[in-house]
CSV table of C-alpha atoms in Angstrom, one decimal:
chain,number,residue,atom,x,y,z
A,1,UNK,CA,42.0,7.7,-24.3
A,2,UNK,CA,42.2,7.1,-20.4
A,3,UNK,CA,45.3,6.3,-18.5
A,4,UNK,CA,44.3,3.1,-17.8
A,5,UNK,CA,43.6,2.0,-21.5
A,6,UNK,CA,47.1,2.6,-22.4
A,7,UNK,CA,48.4,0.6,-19.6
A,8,UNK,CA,46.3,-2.5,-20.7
A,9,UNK,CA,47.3,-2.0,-24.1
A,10,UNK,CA,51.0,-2.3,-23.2
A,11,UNK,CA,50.8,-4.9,-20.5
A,12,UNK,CA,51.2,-8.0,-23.4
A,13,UNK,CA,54.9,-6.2,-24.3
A,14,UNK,CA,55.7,-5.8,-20.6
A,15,UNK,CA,54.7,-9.5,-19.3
A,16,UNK,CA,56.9,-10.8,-23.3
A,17,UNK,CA,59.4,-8.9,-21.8
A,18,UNK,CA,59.3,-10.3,-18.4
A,19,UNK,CA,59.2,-13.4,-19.3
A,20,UNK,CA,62.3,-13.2,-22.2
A,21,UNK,CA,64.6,-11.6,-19.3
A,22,UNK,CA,63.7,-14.3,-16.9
A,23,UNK,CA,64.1,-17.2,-19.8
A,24,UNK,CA,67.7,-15.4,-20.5
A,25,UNK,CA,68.4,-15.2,-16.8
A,26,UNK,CA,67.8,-18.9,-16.3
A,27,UNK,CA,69.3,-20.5,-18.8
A,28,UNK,CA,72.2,-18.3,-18.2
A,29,UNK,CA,72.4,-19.9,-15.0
A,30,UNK,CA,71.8,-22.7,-16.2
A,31,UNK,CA,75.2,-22.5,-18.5
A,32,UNK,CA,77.2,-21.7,-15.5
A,33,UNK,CA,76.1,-23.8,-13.4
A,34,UNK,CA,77.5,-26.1,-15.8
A,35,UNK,CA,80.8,-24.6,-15.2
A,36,UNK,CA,81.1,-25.8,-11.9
A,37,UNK,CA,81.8,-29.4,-13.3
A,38,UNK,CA,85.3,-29.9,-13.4
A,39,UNK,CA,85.5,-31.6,-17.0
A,40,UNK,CA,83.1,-29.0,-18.7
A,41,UNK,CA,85.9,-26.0,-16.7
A,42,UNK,CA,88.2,-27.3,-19.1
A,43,UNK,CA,86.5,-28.1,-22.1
A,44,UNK,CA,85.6,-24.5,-22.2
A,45,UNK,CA,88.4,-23.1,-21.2
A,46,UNK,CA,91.0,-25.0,-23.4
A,47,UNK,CA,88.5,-25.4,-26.4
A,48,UNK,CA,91.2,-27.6,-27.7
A,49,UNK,CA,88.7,-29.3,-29.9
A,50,UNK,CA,87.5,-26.4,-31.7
A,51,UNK,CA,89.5,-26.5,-34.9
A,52,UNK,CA,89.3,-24.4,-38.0
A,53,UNK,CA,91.8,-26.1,-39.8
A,54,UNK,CA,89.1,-29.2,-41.1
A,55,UNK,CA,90.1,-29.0,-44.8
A,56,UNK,CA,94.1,-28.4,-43.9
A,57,UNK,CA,96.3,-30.8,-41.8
A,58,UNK,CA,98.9,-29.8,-39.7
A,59,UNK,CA,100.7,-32.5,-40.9
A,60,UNK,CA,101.0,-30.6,-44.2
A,61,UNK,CA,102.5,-27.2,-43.5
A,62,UNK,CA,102.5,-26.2,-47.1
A,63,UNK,CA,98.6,-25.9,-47.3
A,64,UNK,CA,99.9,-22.9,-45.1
A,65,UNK,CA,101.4,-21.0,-47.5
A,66,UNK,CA,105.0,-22.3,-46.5
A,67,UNK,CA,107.3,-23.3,-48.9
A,68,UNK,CA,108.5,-27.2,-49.1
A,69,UNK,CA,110.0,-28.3,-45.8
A,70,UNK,CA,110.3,-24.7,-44.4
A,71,UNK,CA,108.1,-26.5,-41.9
A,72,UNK,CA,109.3,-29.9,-40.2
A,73,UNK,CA,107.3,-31.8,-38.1
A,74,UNK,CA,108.3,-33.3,-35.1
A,75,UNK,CA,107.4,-35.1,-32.1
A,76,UNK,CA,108.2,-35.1,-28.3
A,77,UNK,CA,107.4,-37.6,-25.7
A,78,UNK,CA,106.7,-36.0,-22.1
A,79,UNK,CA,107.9,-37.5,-18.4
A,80,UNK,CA,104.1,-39.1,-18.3
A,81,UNK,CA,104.1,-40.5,-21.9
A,82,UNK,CA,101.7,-38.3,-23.7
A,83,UNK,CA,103.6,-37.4,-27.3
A,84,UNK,CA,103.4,-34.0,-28.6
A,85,UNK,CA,103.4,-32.7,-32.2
A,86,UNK,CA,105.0,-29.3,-33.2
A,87,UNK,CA,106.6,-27.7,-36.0
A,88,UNK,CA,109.5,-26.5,-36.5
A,89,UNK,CA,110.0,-23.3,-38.6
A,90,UNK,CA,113.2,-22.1,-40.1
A,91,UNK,CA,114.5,-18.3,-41.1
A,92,UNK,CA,113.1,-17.6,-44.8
A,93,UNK,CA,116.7,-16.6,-45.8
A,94,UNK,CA,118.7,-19.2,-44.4
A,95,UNK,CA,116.1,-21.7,-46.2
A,96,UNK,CA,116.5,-19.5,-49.0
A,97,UNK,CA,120.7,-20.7,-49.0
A,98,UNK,CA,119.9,-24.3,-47.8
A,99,UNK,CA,117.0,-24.8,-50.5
A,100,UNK,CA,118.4,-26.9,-53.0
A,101,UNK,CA,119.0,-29.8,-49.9
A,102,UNK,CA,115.4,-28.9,-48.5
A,103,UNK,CA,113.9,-29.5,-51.0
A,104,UNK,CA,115.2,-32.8,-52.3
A,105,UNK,CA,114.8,-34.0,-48.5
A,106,UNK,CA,111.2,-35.9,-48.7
A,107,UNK,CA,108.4,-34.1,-47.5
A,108,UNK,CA,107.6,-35.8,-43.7
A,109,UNK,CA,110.8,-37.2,-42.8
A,110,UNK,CA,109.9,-39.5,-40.1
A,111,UNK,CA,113.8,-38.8,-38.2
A,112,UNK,CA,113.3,-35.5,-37.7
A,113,UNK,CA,116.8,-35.2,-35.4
A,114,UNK,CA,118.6,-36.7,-38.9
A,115,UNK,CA,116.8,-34.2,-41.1
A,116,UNK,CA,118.1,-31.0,-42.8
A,117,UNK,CA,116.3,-28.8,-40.2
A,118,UNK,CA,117.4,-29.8,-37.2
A,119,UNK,CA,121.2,-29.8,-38.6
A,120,UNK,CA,120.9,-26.0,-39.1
A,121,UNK,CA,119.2,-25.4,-35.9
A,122,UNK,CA,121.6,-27.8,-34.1
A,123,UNK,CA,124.5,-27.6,-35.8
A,124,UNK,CA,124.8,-23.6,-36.1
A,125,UNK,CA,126.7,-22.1,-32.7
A,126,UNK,CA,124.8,-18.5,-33.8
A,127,UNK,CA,121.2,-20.0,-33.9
A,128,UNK,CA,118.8,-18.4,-32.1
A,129,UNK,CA,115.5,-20.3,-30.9
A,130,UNK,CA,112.3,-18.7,-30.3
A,131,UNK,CA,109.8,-21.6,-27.9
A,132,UNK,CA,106.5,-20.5,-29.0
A,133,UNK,CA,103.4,-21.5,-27.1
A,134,UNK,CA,99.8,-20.2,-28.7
A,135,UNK,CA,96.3,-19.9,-27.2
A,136,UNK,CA,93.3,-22.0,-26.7
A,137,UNK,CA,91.4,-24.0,-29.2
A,138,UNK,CA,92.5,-25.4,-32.1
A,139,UNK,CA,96.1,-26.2,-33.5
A,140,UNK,CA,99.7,-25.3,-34.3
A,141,UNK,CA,98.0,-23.5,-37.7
A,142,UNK,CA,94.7,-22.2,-35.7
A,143,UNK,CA,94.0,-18.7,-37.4
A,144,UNK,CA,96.9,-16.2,-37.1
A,145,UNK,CA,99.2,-18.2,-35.7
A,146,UNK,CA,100.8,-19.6,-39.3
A,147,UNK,CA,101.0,-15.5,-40.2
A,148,UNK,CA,103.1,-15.2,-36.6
A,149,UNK,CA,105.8,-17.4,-37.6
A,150,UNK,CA,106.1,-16.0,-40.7
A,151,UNK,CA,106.4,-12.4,-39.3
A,152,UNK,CA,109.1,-13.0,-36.9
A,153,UNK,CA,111.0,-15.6,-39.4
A,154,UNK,CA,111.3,-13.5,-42.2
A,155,UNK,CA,113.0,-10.8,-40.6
A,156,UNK,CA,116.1,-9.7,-40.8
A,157,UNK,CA,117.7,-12.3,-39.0
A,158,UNK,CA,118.6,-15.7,-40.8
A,159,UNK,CA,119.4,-17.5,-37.5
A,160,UNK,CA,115.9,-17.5,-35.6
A,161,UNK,CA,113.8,-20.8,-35.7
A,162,UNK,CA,110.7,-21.2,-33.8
A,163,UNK,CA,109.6,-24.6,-32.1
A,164,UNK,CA,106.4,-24.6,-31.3
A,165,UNK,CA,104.1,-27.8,-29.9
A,166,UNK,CA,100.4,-28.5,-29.6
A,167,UNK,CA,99.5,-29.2,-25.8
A,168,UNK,CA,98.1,-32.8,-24.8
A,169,UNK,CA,95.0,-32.7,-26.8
A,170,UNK,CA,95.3,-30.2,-29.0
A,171,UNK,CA,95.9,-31.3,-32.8
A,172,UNK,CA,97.3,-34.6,-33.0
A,173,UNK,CA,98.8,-34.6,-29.7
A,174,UNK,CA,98.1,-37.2,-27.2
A,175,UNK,CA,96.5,-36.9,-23.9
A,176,UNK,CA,93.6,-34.1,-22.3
A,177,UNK,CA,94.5,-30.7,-20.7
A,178,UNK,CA,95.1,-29.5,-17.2
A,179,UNK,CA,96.8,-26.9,-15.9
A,180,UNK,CA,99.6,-29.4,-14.8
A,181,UNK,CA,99.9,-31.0,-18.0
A,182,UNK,CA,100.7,-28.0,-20.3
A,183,UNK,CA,103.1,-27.1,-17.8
A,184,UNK,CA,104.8,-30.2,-18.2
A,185,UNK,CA,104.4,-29.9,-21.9
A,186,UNK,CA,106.2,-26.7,-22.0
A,187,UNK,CA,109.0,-27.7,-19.8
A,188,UNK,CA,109.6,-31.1,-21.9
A,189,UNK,CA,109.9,-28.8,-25.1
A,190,UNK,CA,112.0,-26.3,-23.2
A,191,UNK,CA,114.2,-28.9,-22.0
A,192,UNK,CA,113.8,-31.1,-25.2
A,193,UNK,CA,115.7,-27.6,-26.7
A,194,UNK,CA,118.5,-27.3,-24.8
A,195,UNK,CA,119.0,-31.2,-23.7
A,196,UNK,CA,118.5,-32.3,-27.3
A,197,UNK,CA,118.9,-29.6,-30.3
A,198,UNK,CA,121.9,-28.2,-27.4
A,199,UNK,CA,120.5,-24.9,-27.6
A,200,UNK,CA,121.9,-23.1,-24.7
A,201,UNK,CA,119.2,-20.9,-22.5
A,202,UNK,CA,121.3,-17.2,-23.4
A,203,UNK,CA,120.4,-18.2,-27.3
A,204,UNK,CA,116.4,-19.2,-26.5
A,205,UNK,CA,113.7,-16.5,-26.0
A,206,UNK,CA,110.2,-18.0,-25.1
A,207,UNK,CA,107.2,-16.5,-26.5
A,208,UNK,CA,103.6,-16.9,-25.1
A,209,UNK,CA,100.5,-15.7,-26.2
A,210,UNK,CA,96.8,-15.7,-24.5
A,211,UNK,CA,97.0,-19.1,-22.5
A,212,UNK,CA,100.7,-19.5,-23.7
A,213,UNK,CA,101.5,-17.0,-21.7
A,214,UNK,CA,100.6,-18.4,-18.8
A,215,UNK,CA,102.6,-21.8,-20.5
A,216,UNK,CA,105.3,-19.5,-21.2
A,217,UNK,CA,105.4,-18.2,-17.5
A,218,UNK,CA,105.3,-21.5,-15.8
A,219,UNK,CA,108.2,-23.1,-18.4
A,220,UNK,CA,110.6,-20.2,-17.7
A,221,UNK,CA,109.8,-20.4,-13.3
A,222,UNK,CA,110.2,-24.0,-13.4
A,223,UNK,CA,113.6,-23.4,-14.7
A,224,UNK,CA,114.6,-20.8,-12.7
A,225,UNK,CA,113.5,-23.0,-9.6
A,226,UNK,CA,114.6,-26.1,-10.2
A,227,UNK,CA,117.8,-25.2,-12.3
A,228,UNK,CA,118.8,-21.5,-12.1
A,229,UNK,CA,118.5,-21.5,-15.7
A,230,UNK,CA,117.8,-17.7,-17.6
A,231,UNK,CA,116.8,-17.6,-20.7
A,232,UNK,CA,117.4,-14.6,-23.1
A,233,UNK,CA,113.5,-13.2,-23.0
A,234,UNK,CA,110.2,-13.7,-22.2
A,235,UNK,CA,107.8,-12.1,-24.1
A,236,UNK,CA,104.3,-12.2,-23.0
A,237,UNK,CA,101.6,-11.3,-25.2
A,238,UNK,CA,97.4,-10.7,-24.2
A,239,UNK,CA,98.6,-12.3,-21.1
A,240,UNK,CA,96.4,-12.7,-18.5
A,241,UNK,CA,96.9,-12.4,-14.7
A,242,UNK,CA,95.0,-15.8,-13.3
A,243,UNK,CA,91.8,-17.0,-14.6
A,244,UNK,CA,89.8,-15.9,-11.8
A,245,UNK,CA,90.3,-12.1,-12.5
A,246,UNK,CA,90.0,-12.9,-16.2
A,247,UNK,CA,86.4,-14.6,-15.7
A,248,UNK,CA,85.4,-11.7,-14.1
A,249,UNK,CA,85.5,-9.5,-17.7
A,250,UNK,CA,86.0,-12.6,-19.8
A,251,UNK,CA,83.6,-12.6,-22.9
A,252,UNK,CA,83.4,-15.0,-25.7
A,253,UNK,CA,84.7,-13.2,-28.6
A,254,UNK,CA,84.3,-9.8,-27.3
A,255,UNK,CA,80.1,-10.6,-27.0
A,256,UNK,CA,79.3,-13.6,-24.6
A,257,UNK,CA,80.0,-12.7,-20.9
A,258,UNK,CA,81.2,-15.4,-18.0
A,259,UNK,CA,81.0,-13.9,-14.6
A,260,UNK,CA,80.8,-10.4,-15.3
A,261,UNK,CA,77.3,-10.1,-14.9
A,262,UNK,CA,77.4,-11.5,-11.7
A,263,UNK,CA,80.0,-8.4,-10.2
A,264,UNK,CA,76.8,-6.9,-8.5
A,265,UNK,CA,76.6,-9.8,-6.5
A,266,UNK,CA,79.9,-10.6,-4.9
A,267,UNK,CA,79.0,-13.6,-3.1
A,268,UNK,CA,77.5,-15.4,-6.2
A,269,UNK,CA,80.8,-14.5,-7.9
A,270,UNK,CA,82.8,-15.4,-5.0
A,271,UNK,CA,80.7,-18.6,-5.2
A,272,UNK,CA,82.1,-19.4,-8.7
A,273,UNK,CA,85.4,-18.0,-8.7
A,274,UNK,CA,86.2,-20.1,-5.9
A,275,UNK,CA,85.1,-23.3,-7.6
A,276,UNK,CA,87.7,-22.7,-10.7
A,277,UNK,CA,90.0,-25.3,-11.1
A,278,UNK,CA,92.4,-24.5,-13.4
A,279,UNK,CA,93.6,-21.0,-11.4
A,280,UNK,CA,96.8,-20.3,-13.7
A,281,UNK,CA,98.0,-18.0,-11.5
A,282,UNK,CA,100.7,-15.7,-13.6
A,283,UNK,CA,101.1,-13.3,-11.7
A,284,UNK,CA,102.0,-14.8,-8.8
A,285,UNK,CA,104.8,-17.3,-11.0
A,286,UNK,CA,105.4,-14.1,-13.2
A,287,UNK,CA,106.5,-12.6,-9.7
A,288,UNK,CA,108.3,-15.1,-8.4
A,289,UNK,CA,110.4,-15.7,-11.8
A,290,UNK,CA,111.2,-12.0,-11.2
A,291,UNK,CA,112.5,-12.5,-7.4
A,292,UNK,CA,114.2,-15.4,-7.6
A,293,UNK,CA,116.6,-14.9,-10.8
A,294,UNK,CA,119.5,-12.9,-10.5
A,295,UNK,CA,119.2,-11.7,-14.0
A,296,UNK,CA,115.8,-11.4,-15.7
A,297,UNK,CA,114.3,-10.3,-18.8
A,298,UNK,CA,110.3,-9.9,-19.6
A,299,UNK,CA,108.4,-8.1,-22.1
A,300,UNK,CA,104.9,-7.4,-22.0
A,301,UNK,CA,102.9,-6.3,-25.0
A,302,UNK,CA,99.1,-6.2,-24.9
A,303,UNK,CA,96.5,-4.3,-27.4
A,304,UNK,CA,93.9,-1.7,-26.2
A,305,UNK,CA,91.1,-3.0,-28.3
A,306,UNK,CA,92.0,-6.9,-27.3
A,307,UNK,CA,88.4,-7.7,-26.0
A,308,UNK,CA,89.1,-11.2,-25.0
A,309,UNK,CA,91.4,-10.5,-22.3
A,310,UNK,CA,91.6,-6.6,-21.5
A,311,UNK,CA,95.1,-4.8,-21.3
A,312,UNK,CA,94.6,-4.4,-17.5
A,313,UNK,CA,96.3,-7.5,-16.8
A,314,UNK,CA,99.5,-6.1,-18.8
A,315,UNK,CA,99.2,-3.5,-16.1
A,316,UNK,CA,98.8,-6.4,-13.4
A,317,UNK,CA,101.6,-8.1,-14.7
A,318,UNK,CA,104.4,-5.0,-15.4
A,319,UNK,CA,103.3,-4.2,-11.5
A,320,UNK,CA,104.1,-7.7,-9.9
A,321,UNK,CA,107.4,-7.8,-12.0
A,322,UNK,CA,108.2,-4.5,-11.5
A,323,UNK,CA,107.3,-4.6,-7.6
A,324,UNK,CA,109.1,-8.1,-7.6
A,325,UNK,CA,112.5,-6.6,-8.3
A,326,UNK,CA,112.7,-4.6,-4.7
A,327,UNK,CA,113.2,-6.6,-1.5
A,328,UNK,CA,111.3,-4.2,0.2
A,329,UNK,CA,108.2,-3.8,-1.9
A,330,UNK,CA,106.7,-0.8,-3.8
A,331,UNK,CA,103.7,0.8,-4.2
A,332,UNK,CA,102.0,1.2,-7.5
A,333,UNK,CA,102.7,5.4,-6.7
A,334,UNK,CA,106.4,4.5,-6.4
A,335,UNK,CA,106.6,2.8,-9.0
A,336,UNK,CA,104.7,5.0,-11.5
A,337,UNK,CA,106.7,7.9,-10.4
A,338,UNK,CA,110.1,6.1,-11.0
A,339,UNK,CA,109.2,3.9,-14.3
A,340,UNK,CA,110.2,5.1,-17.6
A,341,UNK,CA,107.4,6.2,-19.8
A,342,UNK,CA,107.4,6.7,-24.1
A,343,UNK,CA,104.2,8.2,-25.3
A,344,UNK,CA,104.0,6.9,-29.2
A,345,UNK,CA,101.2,8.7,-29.9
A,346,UNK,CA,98.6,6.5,-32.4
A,347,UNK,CA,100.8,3.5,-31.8
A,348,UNK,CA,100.4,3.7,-28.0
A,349,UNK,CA,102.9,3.6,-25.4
A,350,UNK,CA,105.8,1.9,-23.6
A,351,UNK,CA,106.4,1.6,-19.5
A,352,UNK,CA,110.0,0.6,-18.6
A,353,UNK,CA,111.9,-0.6,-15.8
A,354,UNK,CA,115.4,-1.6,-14.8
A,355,UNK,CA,117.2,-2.3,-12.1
A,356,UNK,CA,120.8,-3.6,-10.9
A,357,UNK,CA,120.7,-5.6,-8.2
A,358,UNK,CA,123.5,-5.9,-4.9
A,359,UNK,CA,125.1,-8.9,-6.2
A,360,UNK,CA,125.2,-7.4,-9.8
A,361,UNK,CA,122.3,-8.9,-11.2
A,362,UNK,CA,120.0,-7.0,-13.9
A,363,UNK,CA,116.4,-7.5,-14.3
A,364,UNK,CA,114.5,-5.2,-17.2
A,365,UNK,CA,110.5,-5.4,-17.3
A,366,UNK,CA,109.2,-3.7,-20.4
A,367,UNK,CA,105.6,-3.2,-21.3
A,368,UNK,CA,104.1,-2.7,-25.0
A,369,UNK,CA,100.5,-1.4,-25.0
A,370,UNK,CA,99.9,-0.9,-28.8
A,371,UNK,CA,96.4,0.8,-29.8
A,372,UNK,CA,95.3,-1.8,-32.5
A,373,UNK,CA,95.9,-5.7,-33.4
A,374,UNK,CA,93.0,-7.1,-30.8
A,375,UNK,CA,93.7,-10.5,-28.9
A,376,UNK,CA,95.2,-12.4,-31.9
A,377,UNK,CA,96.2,-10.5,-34.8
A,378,UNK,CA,98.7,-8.4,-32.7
A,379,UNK,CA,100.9,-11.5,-32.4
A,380,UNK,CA,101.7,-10.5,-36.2
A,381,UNK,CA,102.2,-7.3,-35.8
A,382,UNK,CA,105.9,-5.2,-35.9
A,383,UNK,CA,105.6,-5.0,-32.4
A,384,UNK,CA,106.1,-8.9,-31.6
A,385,UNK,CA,108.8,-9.2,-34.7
A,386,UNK,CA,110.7,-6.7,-33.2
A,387,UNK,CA,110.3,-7.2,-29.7
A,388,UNK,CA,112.2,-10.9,-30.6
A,389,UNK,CA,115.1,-9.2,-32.9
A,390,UNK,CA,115.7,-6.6,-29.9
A,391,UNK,CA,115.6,-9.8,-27.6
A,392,UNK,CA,118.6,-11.0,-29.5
A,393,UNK,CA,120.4,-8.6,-30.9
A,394,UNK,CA,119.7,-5.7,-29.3
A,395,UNK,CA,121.8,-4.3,-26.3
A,396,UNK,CA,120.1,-5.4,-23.2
C-alpha cells in the first residue's frame, strides 16, 4: 500500500479534526467575547443566581440540620437601601443551656433585636463574634457553608456566634452585585455589629472565604481607614489576589478555562484583562490594611489541591502583608530567609511572621497551606475551627 494511499485514507479524520478545533476555538471566543459586556462580567463572576438550595429555604434553617432556632434570621438595611438577610448562628453548648427559652421562642421571630439570640450575643460581655462572608453563587446554606458554621460553633467555645449575610442579590437579599456594593454590604454588617449588637472590634474576628475574602479584606481596610478600628483577626481562606491574576488560571470547577488559554498571547490577554470591571484588588487593600494599622492580625490558609483559585495567591498575599510591615520594603529573598517556617509533613505547612513596630505596635501574618480540603470543603476543616479558637483565645 503506497504512501500516498494512506495519506488519502486519513485525510477525512485530519479535515474532522480541523474543523472540531476551529469550531471549539470560535465559539470559545465567542464566550469571551461575551465577557467584555459589563452586565454578563458580573453575572459570571458573582453567579449569585445559581442556587442549589431549590427544595430548602434559607428562611428555614432547620431543613439544615440545625436544631430549632439555633439559626435566627435577620435583616439589615444598607446606607443605599438595599436590605440584607443573614443568619445568625449560636455556640451548640450555650444553645444547649438556653434551650428550654429557644425553643418555646416561635420559629421566625420577626424582632430579631428582641429575640433570645441576640440577648445572648448582646447581652454576654465575653461573647465573641465571628463576621462571616462566603463565596460566589448561591446563598447563606450554598453547599458547605451550613457544615462551616457548624465546625467552628460546636467547638470548644460556648461564646462564638457567627453573623453571616447574603450580598445584594444573593438569596433573598435585595439589590444586584458590584464590587462597590458588597463592600458596602460588609461594612454595614461590620458596623451593624459593633454599632448595634455593641460588640466591640477586640471581641470580632472576620472570616472570608473565595470572594469573601476579598469582602472580608475591604470591610476590615475600610475600618482601619476611616476609623482606626482593629479587629481581633482576619482569616482569609482560598483567597485570591485581584481578579485579573485569578482569570489568568481561573477554571470553572477545576475543568472550564477563562483566559488561560490565551497566556501565549499576551496582548489578547492584556486585551481582556484590561476590560475587567470588577478588579477586587486584595492585595493591594490586604497591603494597605497591613501599613496603615498599628496593630494587625491576618491569617492565611489555602489548600494545595483547591483548583478554583490556586494557592499561589496565599503566597501573593503572606508576601504583600509580610512586605507591608517594613517601611523600607523587602524582597521576597529577605523575607524567605527571615519568616518562620513549620513543615507538617501530610498536613502541609505553616509560614510565619511577626514584627514589633517603633511605636510599639504588633502585626503577625500567618499562612496555612494544608494538602487537602480543595476550594470549599477546607472551610470545614480543623484548620479553620482552630485558626478562630487561636484567634480568641490563644496568646497572640
Amino acid at each position: 500500500m503506497s504512501p500516498t494511499y494512506n495519506l488519502m485514507a486519513i485525510a477525512p479524520i485530519f479535515k474532522k479534526a480541523y474543523w472540531s478545533l476551529a469550531f471549539a476555538g470560535g465559539l470559545y471566543f465567542a464566550l469571551i467575547s461575551l465577557l467584555l459586556n459589563g452586565w454578563v462580567q458580573r453575572q459570571a463572576f458573582y453567579a449569585h443566581k445559581v442556587h442549589t438550595t431549590w427544595l430548602h429555604d434559607p428562611d428555614t434553617p432547620e431543613k439544615f440540620g440545625f436544631l430549632r432556632n439555633q439559626v435566627q434570621r435577620f435583616d439589615i438595611r444598607t446606607p443605599d437601601g438595599e436590605v440584607l438577610q443573614g443568619w445568625h448562628v449560636l455556640p451548640l453548648t450555650l444553645y444547649a443551656r438556653n434551650e428550654r427559652a429557644l425553643i418555646e421562642q416561635p420559629i421566625g421571630v420577626e424582632d430579631y433585636e428582641n429575640s433570645w439570640a441576640f440577648k445572648l450575643l448582646a447581652e454576654d460581655p465575653e461573647s465573641r463574634l465571628i463576621i462571616y462572608f462566603h463565596g460566589n453563587a448561591g446563598t447563606v446554606a450554598q453547599g458547605w457553608r451550613t457544615d462551616t458554621y457548624r465546625a467552628i460553633t460546636a467547638g470548644a467555645s460556648d461564646k462564638i456566634h457567627i453573623l453571616t449575610v447574603d450580598y445584594r442579590g444573593y438569596g433573598k437579599s435585595t439589590g444586584s452585585p458590584t464590587e462597590a456594593g458588597l463592600i458596602t454590604d460588609g461594612v454595614s454588617l461590620v458596623r451593624y455589629a459593633m454599632e448595634v449588637a455593641c460588640i466591640p472590634p477586640e471581641r470580632i474576628v472576620i472570616v472570608g472565604q473565595s470572594l469573601g475574602s476579598a469582602v472580608a479584606t475591604a470591610a476590615a481596610e475600610h475600618f482601619a481607614l476611616e476609623d482606626a478600628v482593629e479587629f481581633r483577626y482576619l482569616i482569609l481562606c482560598a483567597a485570591f489576589s485581584d481578579v485579573p491574576t485569578l482569570m489568568s488560571t481561573y477554571t470553572i470547577g477545576g475543568l472550564i478555562p477563562i483566559l488561560s488559554p490565551l497566556r501565549p498571547y499576551p496582548f489578547l490577554s492584556q486585551f481582556f484583562a484590561k476590560r475587567i470591571q470588577e478588579t477586587w484588588r486584595t492585595v493591594a487593600r490586604l497591603a494597605n490594611l497591613v501599613r496603615k494599622s498599628k496593630n494587625v492580625n491576618v491569617h492565611l490558609i489555602h489548600a494545595t489541591n483547591d483548583y478554583d483559585i490556586p494557592w499561589s495567591h496565599s503566597d501573593t498575599l503572606f508576601h504583600a502583608a509580610a512586605n507591608a510591615t517594613s517601611v523600607e520594603g523587602l524582597t521576597h529573598k529577605q523575607m524567605d530567609a527571615s519568616k518562620i517556617t513549620v513543615n507538617l509533613g501530610e498536613s502541609g505547612w505553616t509560614n510565619f511572621w511577626k514584627t514589633v513596630q517603633e511605636d510599639g505596635g504588633r502585626k503577625i501574618i500567618r499562612q496555612d497551606i494544608v494538602k487537602h480540603g480543595g476550594h470549599n470543603r477546607v472551610v470545614t476543616y480543623p484548620v479553620v475551627a482552630k485558626a478562630v479558637f487561636n484567634a480568641f483565645y490563644v496568646e497572640i
